[in-house]
Coordinates of C-alpha atoms in Angstrom, one line a residue:
Chain A
X1 CA 75.1 48.2 102.4
X2 CA 76.5 46.2 99.2
X3 CA 80.0 46.8 100.2
X4 CA 79.2 44.7 103.9
X5 CA 77.6 42.0 101.8
X6 CA 80.8 41.7 100.3
X7 CA 83.0 41.8 102.7
X8 CA 81.0 39.1 105.0
X9 CA 81.3 37.2 101.6
X10 CA 84.7 37.3 101.5
X11 CA 85.4 36.7 104.8
X12 CA 83.2 33.5 104.7
X13 CA 84.7 32.1 101.6
X14 CA 88.1 33.0 103.5
X15 CA 87.2 30.9 105.9
X16 CA 85.5 27.9 103.9
X17 CA 89.0 27.9 101.8
X18 CA 91.2 27.7 105.3
X19 CA 89.0 24.7 106.2
X20 CA 89.3 23.8 103.4
X21 CA 93.2 23.6 103.5
X22 CA 93.1 22.1 106.6
X23 CA 90.9 19.0 106.0
X24 CA 92.8 18.6 103.1
X25 CA 95.7 17.6 105.4
X26 CA 98.4 19.1 103.3
X27 CA 100.3 20.0 106.4
X28 CA 100.4 18.6 109.5
X29 CA 97.0 19.4 112.0
X30 CA 99.5 20.6 114.6
X31 CA 101.2 23.1 112.2
X32 CA 97.9 24.2 110.0
X33 CA 94.9 23.6 112.2
X34 CA 91.7 24.5 110.8
X35 CA 89.4 27.6 112.1
X36 CA 87.4 25.5 114.4
X37 CA 90.5 24.8 116.4
X38 CA 91.7 28.2 116.4
X39 CA 88.4 29.8 117.5
X40 CA 88.5 26.8 120.4
X41 CA 92.2 28.7 121.2
X42 CA 90.4 32.1 121.4
X43 CA 87.8 30.6 123.5
X44 CA 89.6 28.9 126.1
X45 CA 91.9 31.6 126.3
X46 CA 89.2 33.9 126.9
X47 CA 87.4 31.9 129.0
X48 CA 90.9 31.1 131.3
X49 CA 91.5 35.0 131.6
X50 CA 94.9 35.0 129.8
X51 CA 94.0 36.8 126.8
X52 CA 91.8 39.4 129.0
X53 CA 95.0 40.4 130.9
X54 CA 97.5 39.7 127.6
X55 CA 95.6 42.3 126.0
X56 CA 95.3 44.6 129.3
X57 CA 98.5 44.8 129.3
X58 CA 99.9 45.0 125.7
X59 CA 97.2 48.0 125.8
X60 CA 98.7 49.8 128.6
X61 CA 102.3 49.7 127.0
X62 CA 101.0 51.4 124.0
X63 CA 98.7 54.2 126.0
X64 CA 101.8 55.1 127.5
X65 CA 103.8 54.2 124.6
X66 CA 101.9 56.1 122.1
X67 CA 100.8 58.5 124.3
X68 CA 104.1 59.7 124.9
X69 CA 104.7 59.4 121.1
X70 CA 102.2 61.7 120.1
X71 CA 102.8 64.4 122.2
X72 CA 106.3 64.5 121.7
X73 CA 106.4 63.1 118.0
X74 CA 104.1 66.2 117.5
X75 CA 105.8 68.8 119.6
X76 CA 109.3 67.7 117.6
X77 CA 107.4 68.1 114.4
X78 CA 106.5 71.7 114.7
X79 CA 110.0 72.2 115.8
X80 CA 111.6 70.7 113.3
X81 CA 108.8 72.6 110.8
X82 CA 109.0 75.9 111.7
X83 CA 112.9 76.4 113.3
X84 CA 115.1 76.6 110.6
X85 CA 118.5 75.8 112.6
X86 CA 117.1 72.6 113.9
X87 CA 115.6 71.6 110.7
X88 CA 119.4 71.4 109.6
X89 CA 120.6 69.9 112.2
X90 CA 118.1 67.6 114.3
X91 CA 116.4 67.5 111.2
X92 CA 118.6 64.9 109.7
X93 CA 119.5 62.7 112.3
X94 CA 115.3 62.1 113.1
X95 CA 115.0 61.0 109.5
X96 CA 118.0 58.9 109.6
X97 CA 116.4 57.4 112.8
X98 CA 113.3 56.5 111.6
X99 CA 114.0 54.4 109.2
X100 CA 116.2 51.7 112.0
X101 CA 113.2 49.3 112.6
X102 CA 112.3 49.6 116.2
X103 CA 114.1 46.7 116.9
X104 CA 117.2 47.6 117.1
X105 CA 117.0 49.2 119.8
X106 CA 115.8 46.7 122.0
X107 CA 119.4 45.4 122.5
X108 CA 120.6 49.1 124.0
X109 CA 117.1 48.7 126.0
X110 CA 118.0 45.9 127.7
X111 CA 121.4 46.9 128.2
X112 CA 120.2 50.4 129.6
X113 CA 116.8 49.7 131.4
X114 CA 117.4 45.8 132.3
X115 CA 114.5 43.3 130.7
X116 CA 111.6 45.6 132.1
X117 CA 108.9 47.5 131.5
X118 CA 110.9 50.7 130.9
X119 CA 113.1 48.8 127.6
X120 CA 109.7 47.6 126.0
X121 CA 108.4 51.2 125.7
X122 CA 111.7 52.3 125.2
X123 CA 111.1 50.0 122.0
X124 CA 107.9 51.5 121.2
X125 CA 108.3 55.2 121.8
X126 CA 111.8 55.2 119.4
X127 CA 109.1 53.3 117.0
X128 CA 106.3 55.3 117.2
X129 CA 107.5 59.1 118.1
X130 CA 110.4 59.8 115.2
X131 CA 107.5 58.7 112.8
X132 CA 104.8 61.2 114.1
X133 CA 107.6 64.0 114.4
X134 CA 108.9 63.5 110.6
X135 CA 105.4 63.4 109.5
X136 CA 103.9 66.9 111.2
X137 CA 107.0 67.9 110.2
X138 CA 106.0 67.5 106.3
X139 CA 102.4 69.0 107.5
X140 CA 104.0 72.0 108.6
X141 CA 106.1 72.9 106.0
X142 CA 103.3 72.5 104.2
X143 CA 101.2 74.9 105.6
X144 CA 100.1 77.4 102.8
X145 CA 102.3 80.6 103.5
X146 CA 98.4 82.9 103.1
X147 CA 97.2 82.0 106.7
X148 CA 100.8 82.4 108.1
X149 CA 101.1 86.0 106.1
X150 CA 97.3 86.6 107.3
X151 CA 97.7 85.9 110.9
X152 CA 100.6 88.2 110.6
X153 CA 98.6 90.8 109.2
X154 CA 95.8 89.9 111.8
X155 CA 98.4 90.8 114.7
X156 CA 98.9 86.7 115.5
X157 CA 102.0 85.5 117.2
X158 CA 104.0 83.3 119.4
X159 CA 102.3 80.7 121.6
X160 CA 98.6 81.7 119.9
X161 CA 100.2 81.5 116.3
X162 CA 101.8 77.7 116.6
X163 CA 98.6 76.5 118.7
X164 CA 95.6 78.3 116.8
X165 CA 97.5 78.3 113.5
X166 CA 100.0 76.3 112.6
X167 CA 99.4 73.2 114.7
X168 CA 95.2 73.0 113.4
X169 CA 96.3 74.1 109.4
X170 CA 98.4 70.6 110.0
X171 CA 95.8 68.5 111.3
X172 CA 95.0 66.3 108.5
X173 CA 99.1 65.1 108.5
X174 CA 99.3 64.7 112.2
X175 CA 96.2 62.5 112.3
X176 CA 98.1 60.7 109.2
X177 CA 100.9 61.1 111.3
X178 CA 99.1 59.5 114.6
X179 CA 97.6 56.7 112.4
X180 CA 101.4 56.2 111.0
X181 CA 102.7 56.2 114.5
X182 CA 99.9 53.8 115.8
X183 CA 101.0 51.0 113.9
X184 CA 104.2 51.8 114.2
X185 CA 103.9 51.6 118.0
X186 CA 101.9 48.0 117.7
X187 CA 104.8 46.7 115.4
X188 CA 107.4 48.1 117.9
X189 CA 105.8 46.6 120.7
X190 CA 105.1 43.1 120.0
X191 CA 108.6 42.9 118.4
X192 CA 109.8 43.9 122.1
X193 CA 107.5 41.5 123.9
X194 CA 108.6 38.4 121.7
X195 CA 111.9 39.0 122.6
X196 CA 111.8 39.7 126.0
X197 CA 109.9 38.5 129.3
X198 CA 106.6 39.9 129.8
X199 CA 102.9 39.4 130.2
X200 CA 101.7 41.2 126.5
X201 CA 100.1 39.7 123.2
X202 CA 103.9 39.3 121.8
X203 CA 104.6 37.1 125.1
X204 CA 101.3 34.8 124.1
X205 CA 102.5 34.2 120.8
X206 CA 106.2 33.4 122.2
X207 CA 104.1 30.5 124.4
X208 CA 102.2 28.9 121.6
X209 CA 105.4 28.8 119.3
X210 CA 107.5 26.9 122.8
X211 CA 104.9 24.3 123.4
X212 CA 103.9 23.7 119.7
X213 CA 100.8 24.8 120.0
X214 CA 99.9 26.9 116.3
X215 CA 96.2 26.9 117.0
X216 CA 97.5 29.5 119.9
X217 CA 99.6 31.2 117.7
X218 CA 97.3 31.7 115.5
X219 CA 94.7 32.7 118.0
X220 CA 96.4 35.8 119.4
X221 CA 97.4 36.7 115.9
X222 CA 94.1 37.4 114.4
X223 CA 93.7 39.2 118.6
X224 CA 96.3 41.2 117.5
X225 CA 95.1 42.0 114.3
X226 CA 91.7 42.7 115.7
X227 CA 92.8 45.2 118.3
X228 CA 94.6 46.9 115.9
X229 CA 92.6 47.2 113.9
X230 CA 89.5 48.4 116.0
X231 CA 91.4 50.9 117.2
X232 CA 92.2 52.3 113.5
X233 CA 88.3 52.0 113.1
X234 CA 86.5 53.2 115.7
X235 CA 89.2 56.4 117.0
X236 CA 91.2 57.2 113.4
X237 CA 88.5 56.5 111.2
X238 CA 85.4 58.8 112.6
X239 CA 88.6 61.6 113.3
X240 CA 89.8 61.5 109.5
X241 CA 85.9 61.5 108.2
X242 CA 85.2 64.5 110.7
X243 CA 88.4 67.1 109.8
X244 CA 87.6 65.4 106.1
X245 CA 84.5 67.0 106.5
X246 CA 85.0 70.0 108.2
X247 CA 88.1 71.2 105.6
X248 CA 85.7 69.6 102.1
X249 CA 88.5 67.2 101.3
X250 CA 85.9 64.7 100.6
X251 CA 85.5 64.0 97.2
Chain B
X1 CA 93.1 109.6 121.5
X2 CA 89.7 111.1 120.3
X3 CA 90.0 114.5 122.1
X4 CA 92.7 117.4 120.4
X5 CA 94.9 118.8 123.0
X6 CA 96.6 122.3 121.8
X7 CA 99.8 121.7 123.3
X8 CA 102.8 123.4 120.6
X9 CA 105.4 120.5 121.5
X10 CA 103.5 118.0 120.6
X11 CA 104.1 118.2 116.7
X12 CA 101.2 119.5 114.0
X13 CA 97.5 118.6 114.9
X14 CA 96.1 116.3 111.9
X15 CA 93.8 118.0 109.7
X16 CA 91.9 116.7 106.9
X17 CA 94.4 117.9 104.5
X18 CA 97.3 115.5 105.9
X19 CA 98.1 112.7 103.7
X20 CA 96.7 109.0 105.6
X21 CA 98.9 107.2 103.5
X22 CA 102.2 108.6 102.0
X23 CA 105.5 106.7 99.6
X24 CA 108.2 109.2 99.2
X25 CA 110.8 108.5 96.6
X26 CA 110.2 104.4 97.6
X27 CA 112.4 102.0 95.6
X28 CA 112.3 98.2 96.7
X29 CA 114.9 95.9 95.2
X30 CA 114.8 91.8 95.6
X31 CA 117.5 89.9 95.5
X32 CA 118.0 87.2 92.8
X33 CA 120.6 84.8 91.3
X34 CA 121.4 87.0 88.5
X35 CA 121.4 89.7 90.6
X36 CA 119.3 92.7 91.9
X37 CA 116.0 93.1 90.2
X38 CA 114.0 96.8 91.2
X39 CA 110.0 96.2 91.6
X40 CA 109.8 100.1 93.2
X41 CA 112.0 102.9 91.9
X42 CA 111.7 106.0 93.6
X43 CA 107.7 105.8 93.8
X44 CA 106.1 108.6 95.0
X45 CA 102.3 109.2 96.4
X46 CA 99.5 110.0 98.9
X47 CA 96.1 109.1 99.6
X48 CA 93.9 111.4 101.5
X49 CA 91.8 109.9 104.5
X50 CA 88.5 108.0 103.9
X51 CA 90.0 107.8 100.2
X52 CA 89.8 105.2 97.7
X53 CA 92.9 104.9 95.2
X54 CA 93.2 102.4 93.0
X55 CA 96.6 101.6 91.6
X56 CA 96.7 100.2 88.3
X57 CA 99.7 98.3 87.4
X58 CA 100.1 95.4 85.1
X59 CA 100.6 91.7 86.3
X60 CA 104.3 91.2 88.0
X61 CA 104.9 94.5 88.2
X62 CA 105.5 95.4 91.6
X63 CA 102.1 96.1 92.8
X64 CA 101.6 93.2 95.6
X65 CA 105.2 94.6 96.5
X66 CA 104.1 98.1 97.2
X67 CA 101.0 96.7 99.4
X68 CA 103.3 95.0 101.4
X69 CA 105.1 97.9 101.7
X70 CA 102.5 99.8 103.0
X71 CA 100.9 97.1 105.3
X72 CA 104.4 97.0 107.0
X73 CA 105.5 93.7 105.8
X74 CA 108.3 94.8 104.3
X75 CA 110.9 97.5 104.2
X76 CA 111.8 99.8 101.4
X77 CA 115.7 100.2 100.9
X78 CA 115.3 103.9 99.8
X79 CA 113.1 106.5 100.6
X80 CA 110.1 106.3 104.0
X81 CA 106.3 104.6 104.0
X82 CA 104.0 106.9 106.4
X83 CA 100.6 106.4 107.9
X84 CA 99.5 109.5 109.7
X85 CA 103.3 111.2 109.3
X86 CA 104.9 108.4 111.2
X87 CA 106.7 105.8 109.4
X88 CA 105.5 102.3 108.8
X89 CA 107.5 99.7 110.9
X90 CA 105.3 96.6 111.2
X91 CA 102.4 95.3 110.8
X92 CA 99.4 96.5 112.2
X93 CA 96.1 96.1 112.8
X94 CA 95.0 99.3 111.8
X95 CA 96.1 98.4 108.6
X96 CA 94.8 95.4 106.9
X97 CA 95.2 93.6 104.4
X98 CA 92.9 91.3 101.8
X99 CA 94.5 89.4 99.1
X100 CA 93.1 87.3 95.8
X101 CA 93.5 84.1 97.8
X102 CA 91.0 84.8 100.8
X103 CA 93.3 82.8 103.5
X104 CA 90.4 81.8 105.2
X105 CA 90.9 78.9 107.8
X106 CA 89.1 75.7 106.6
X107 CA 89.1 74.7 110.3
X108 CA 86.9 77.2 111.6
X109 CA 83.7 78.6 110.0
X110 CA 82.9 81.5 108.5
X111 CA 82.0 83.2 111.9
X112 CA 84.7 81.2 113.4
X113 CA 87.0 83.4 110.8
X114 CA 85.7 86.6 111.2
X115 CA 86.0 85.7 115.6
X116 CA 88.8 84.5 115.0
X117 CA 90.5 88.7 114.1
X118 CA 89.5 89.4 117.1
X119 CA 90.8 87.0 119.6
X120 CA 93.6 89.6 120.4
X121 CA 91.2 92.8 121.2
X122 CA 90.3 92.4 124.9
X123 CA 86.7 91.7 123.1
X124 CA 84.7 88.9 125.7
X125 CA 83.5 86.3 123.6
X126 CA 80.0 87.1 123.2
X127 CA 81.2 90.7 122.2
X128 CA 83.0 89.2 119.2
X129 CA 80.4 86.9 118.1
X130 CA 78.5 90.4 118.2
X131 CA 80.1 92.0 116.0
X132 CA 81.4 89.1 114.2
X133 CA 77.7 88.5 113.0
X134 CA 77.3 92.1 112.7
X135 CA 80.1 92.2 109.7
X136 CA 79.0 89.3 108.2
X137 CA 75.5 91.1 107.9
X138 CA 77.6 94.3 106.5
X139 CA 78.8 91.7 103.2
X140 CA 76.2 89.6 103.0
X141 CA 76.9 86.5 104.4
X142 CA 74.8 87.0 107.7
X143 CA 73.3 83.5 107.2
X144 CA 76.1 81.8 106.8
X145 CA 78.0 82.2 110.2
X146 CA 77.9 78.1 110.5
X147 CA 79.1 77.3 107.0
X148 CA 82.9 76.3 106.8
X149 CA 84.8 77.9 103.9
X150 CA 84.8 75.0 101.7
X151 CA 80.9 75.2 101.6
X152 CA 81.6 79.3 99.9
X153 CA 81.3 80.3 96.7
X154 CA 84.3 81.9 95.6
X155 CA 82.4 85.3 95.9
X156 CA 81.6 84.5 99.7
X157 CA 84.9 83.7 100.8
X158 CA 85.8 86.9 99.4
X159 CA 82.8 88.4 101.2
X160 CA 83.8 86.4 104.4
X161 CA 87.4 87.7 104.0
X162 CA 85.9 91.2 104.0
X163 CA 84.2 91.2 106.7
X164 CA 87.7 89.4 108.8
X165 CA 89.4 92.5 108.1
X166 CA 86.7 94.8 108.4
X167 CA 86.0 93.9 111.8
X168 CA 89.2 94.6 113.2
X169 CA 87.9 98.3 112.4
X170 CA 91.4 99.3 110.5
X171 CA 91.4 102.9 109.5
X172 CA 93.4 101.8 106.2
X173 CA 92.0 98.4 104.1
X174 CA 95.1 97.3 101.8
X175 CA 93.3 95.1 98.8
X176 CA 95.7 92.9 96.6
X177 CA 93.6 91.9 94.1
X178 CA 91.0 90.7 95.6
X179 CA 88.4 90.2 93.0
X180 CA 90.9 88.8 89.8
X181 CA 90.0 85.4 90.2
X182 CA 86.1 85.4 90.7
X183 CA 84.0 85.4 87.3
X184 CA 82.7 89.2 86.2
X185 CA 78.8 88.7 87.4
X186 CA 80.3 88.3 90.9
X187 CA 83.0 90.9 90.6
X188 CA 80.4 93.0 89.5
X189 CA 78.1 92.3 93.0
X190 CA 81.4 92.8 95.4
X191 CA 82.2 95.8 93.5
X192 CA 78.9 97.3 94.8
X193 CA 79.3 95.6 97.8
X194 CA 83.0 97.0 98.5
X195 CA 81.7 100.5 97.4
X196 CA 78.6 100.5 99.7
X197 CA 80.8 99.4 103.0
X198 CA 83.5 102.2 101.9
X199 CA 80.8 104.9 101.5
X200 CA 79.0 103.4 104.9
X201 CA 82.3 103.2 107.2
X202 CA 84.4 106.3 105.3
X203 CA 87.5 103.6 105.4
X204 CA 91.0 104.8 103.8
X205 CA 91.3 102.2 100.9
X206 CA 94.1 101.1 98.8
X207 CA 93.0 98.4 95.7
X208 CA 95.6 97.1 93.4
X209 CA 94.4 95.9 90.2
X210 CA 95.7 95.2 86.3
X211 CA 91.7 95.8 85.5
X212 CA 91.4 99.3 83.8
X213 CA 87.5 98.7 83.9
X214 CA 87.6 98.2 87.8
X215 CA 89.9 100.9 88.6
X216 CA 88.0 103.6 87.1
X217 CA 84.6 101.7 88.4
X218 CA 85.4 102.0 92.1
X219 CA 88.7 104.7 92.2
X220 CA 88.6 108.4 93.8
X221 CA 91.9 108.2 91.9
X222 CA 93.5 106.2 89.5
X223 CA 97.5 105.5 89.6
X224 CA 99.1 103.8 87.0
X225 CA 102.0 102.0 87.3
X226 CA 104.5 100.9 84.9
X227 CA 106.1 97.3 84.0
X228 CA 108.9 96.5 86.8
X229 CA 110.3 98.3 87.5
X230 CA 107.3 100.1 88.9
X231 CA 106.7 104.1 88.2
X232 CA 104.0 106.1 88.2
X233 CA 103.0 106.9 84.6
X234 CA 99.7 109.1 85.2
X235 CA 97.3 109.9 87.7
X236 CA 93.4 110.3 86.9
X237 CA 90.9 111.6 88.6
X238 CA 87.4 110.1 88.9
X239 CA 84.5 112.7 89.3
X240 CA 81.3 109.7 88.5
X241 CA 78.4 110.4 91.0
X242 CA 78.3 107.2 93.8
X243 CA 77.0 104.7 93.5
X244 CA 78.7 104.4 89.9
X245 CA 77.0 101.9 88.0
X246 CA 79.3 99.0 85.9
X247 CA 77.4 99.9 83.3
X248 CA 77.6 103.6 83.0
X249 CA 78.5 104.3 79.4
X250 CA 80.8 107.4 81.2
X251 CA 82.4 104.7 83.2
X252 CA 83.6 102.8 80.0
X253 CA 84.5 105.7 78.0
X254 CA 87.1 106.5 80.9
X255 CA 88.3 103.2 80.7
X256 CA 89.0 103.7 77.5
X257 CA 90.4 107.3 77.7
X258 CA 92.5 105.6 80.3
X259 CA 93.7 102.6 78.1
X260 CA 94.7 105.2 75.6
X261 CA 96.6 107.5 77.2
X262 CA 98.3 104.1 78.6
X263 CA 98.7 103.3 74.7
X264 CA 100.5 107.0 74.4
X265 CA 102.4 106.0 76.6
X266 CA 103.9 102.5 76.2
X267 CA 102.9 101.3 73.0
X268 CA 99.8 99.9 72.1
X269 CA 100.5 96.6 72.1
X270 CA 102.1 97.1 75.3
X271 CA 98.8 98.2 77.1
X272 CA 96.7 95.9 75.8
X273 CA 98.8 92.6 77.1
X274 CA 99.7 94.3 80.3
X275 CA 96.2 95.6 81.4
X276 CA 92.7 94.7 81.5
X277 CA 89.3 95.3 81.1
X278 CA 89.0 98.6 78.9
X279 CA 86.2 97.0 76.4

């Protein structure tokens, strides 16, 4: 409760500071709108339906892109973690490509897929899948060997070993990977939407810039941060707490 | 196969005096950067059915190697390892291993861990649950089935691991210093539990330890191994009646005697350094 009060106070203070800065007119009001202006832009965006539509369009891309990245990344991570040959060959390539900012894929994506939905999805997947794979790979490699040994003496092997021992044993790492993948997917999506024609949140930012409408830029930024944070808190937070409780990782 | 067929071509009919487990001149080396290091050298012994044999050896003498060979998780370089007269070629659910580290899966409950072991047996879900409950009761964890491993104490974790090993109804239990990480009081209680369960179930047990007192407390026979490469130093038959008492002076005297003969064999300082628990 105290934490909540402190947090509320912090954000109130931030708002006041923002308003003061805007009122002091250090910068032109067009370039630095106050919180009320931004609030107004948010309200108008929701009222005319453009924000909900943008949220839905971006949300759908994220759902597909992140979904594919999660499934593919977990599978790739499990393989890299357990198959020596793949680790020695594909492993270095994956960690190499993972360092590449996902926006670097956009030129190739546009040439291959045109300015299309597929191009944006490609960028999202390239940004998130490898991050998930690298995290899961690390998790699989740190599964205590005693679990594997124990499973072997109980006659567990093949798909059962993967599904019922290795996968659950790397669950904490998998969750970290999913969180990482989620934030990478967001970044890649915004980059992709900013640079190509689309209807998502990224293009709203772009429109704000084109119209010199800073309140819209701020409003959409708030919307993006809010949406990402909401999923983090509402989906990953409870999942993580559950794993920590069951495994006894809480301090 | 429960019926005994009298077929001369089928080979010898198993009789109670035939060993359950047998090692014949077994050697095992490990490759290291500085060349091969022998872990076991020409080790031979037998374990009778339903016998509880303690293998006493200093830390790092190759006891775990020995258990891995018996479990079928490792193969000897020379010699052979036999169960019921047949060579052991791989892991089997008939020989369950329990280690110092209980290795319970943290994402499953105590009962879930025991049930997990039963999944490959073809039992129905209800039967698995019933059997898991039964074995948790046997080890004294009847009311902890829904607890996750992190909610159990060290001793309870080992009880749960024991229930998991027993639930598959193996004929052989291979125990690798299972109580070494527990405090004295807890391991006393687990010695009692293990002795009781062994008497109830008639399993063949090989119990590996570096603690002299624990070895004579539990074993029908105590085989003492030397430091690496492990050779058989001596064999002591423990004739004390069961159930045994940890505080039994006869037990302490026997432990001291084992340690004395070890001292004579390898020198007092070395014996004291390598073996624990002769008071």
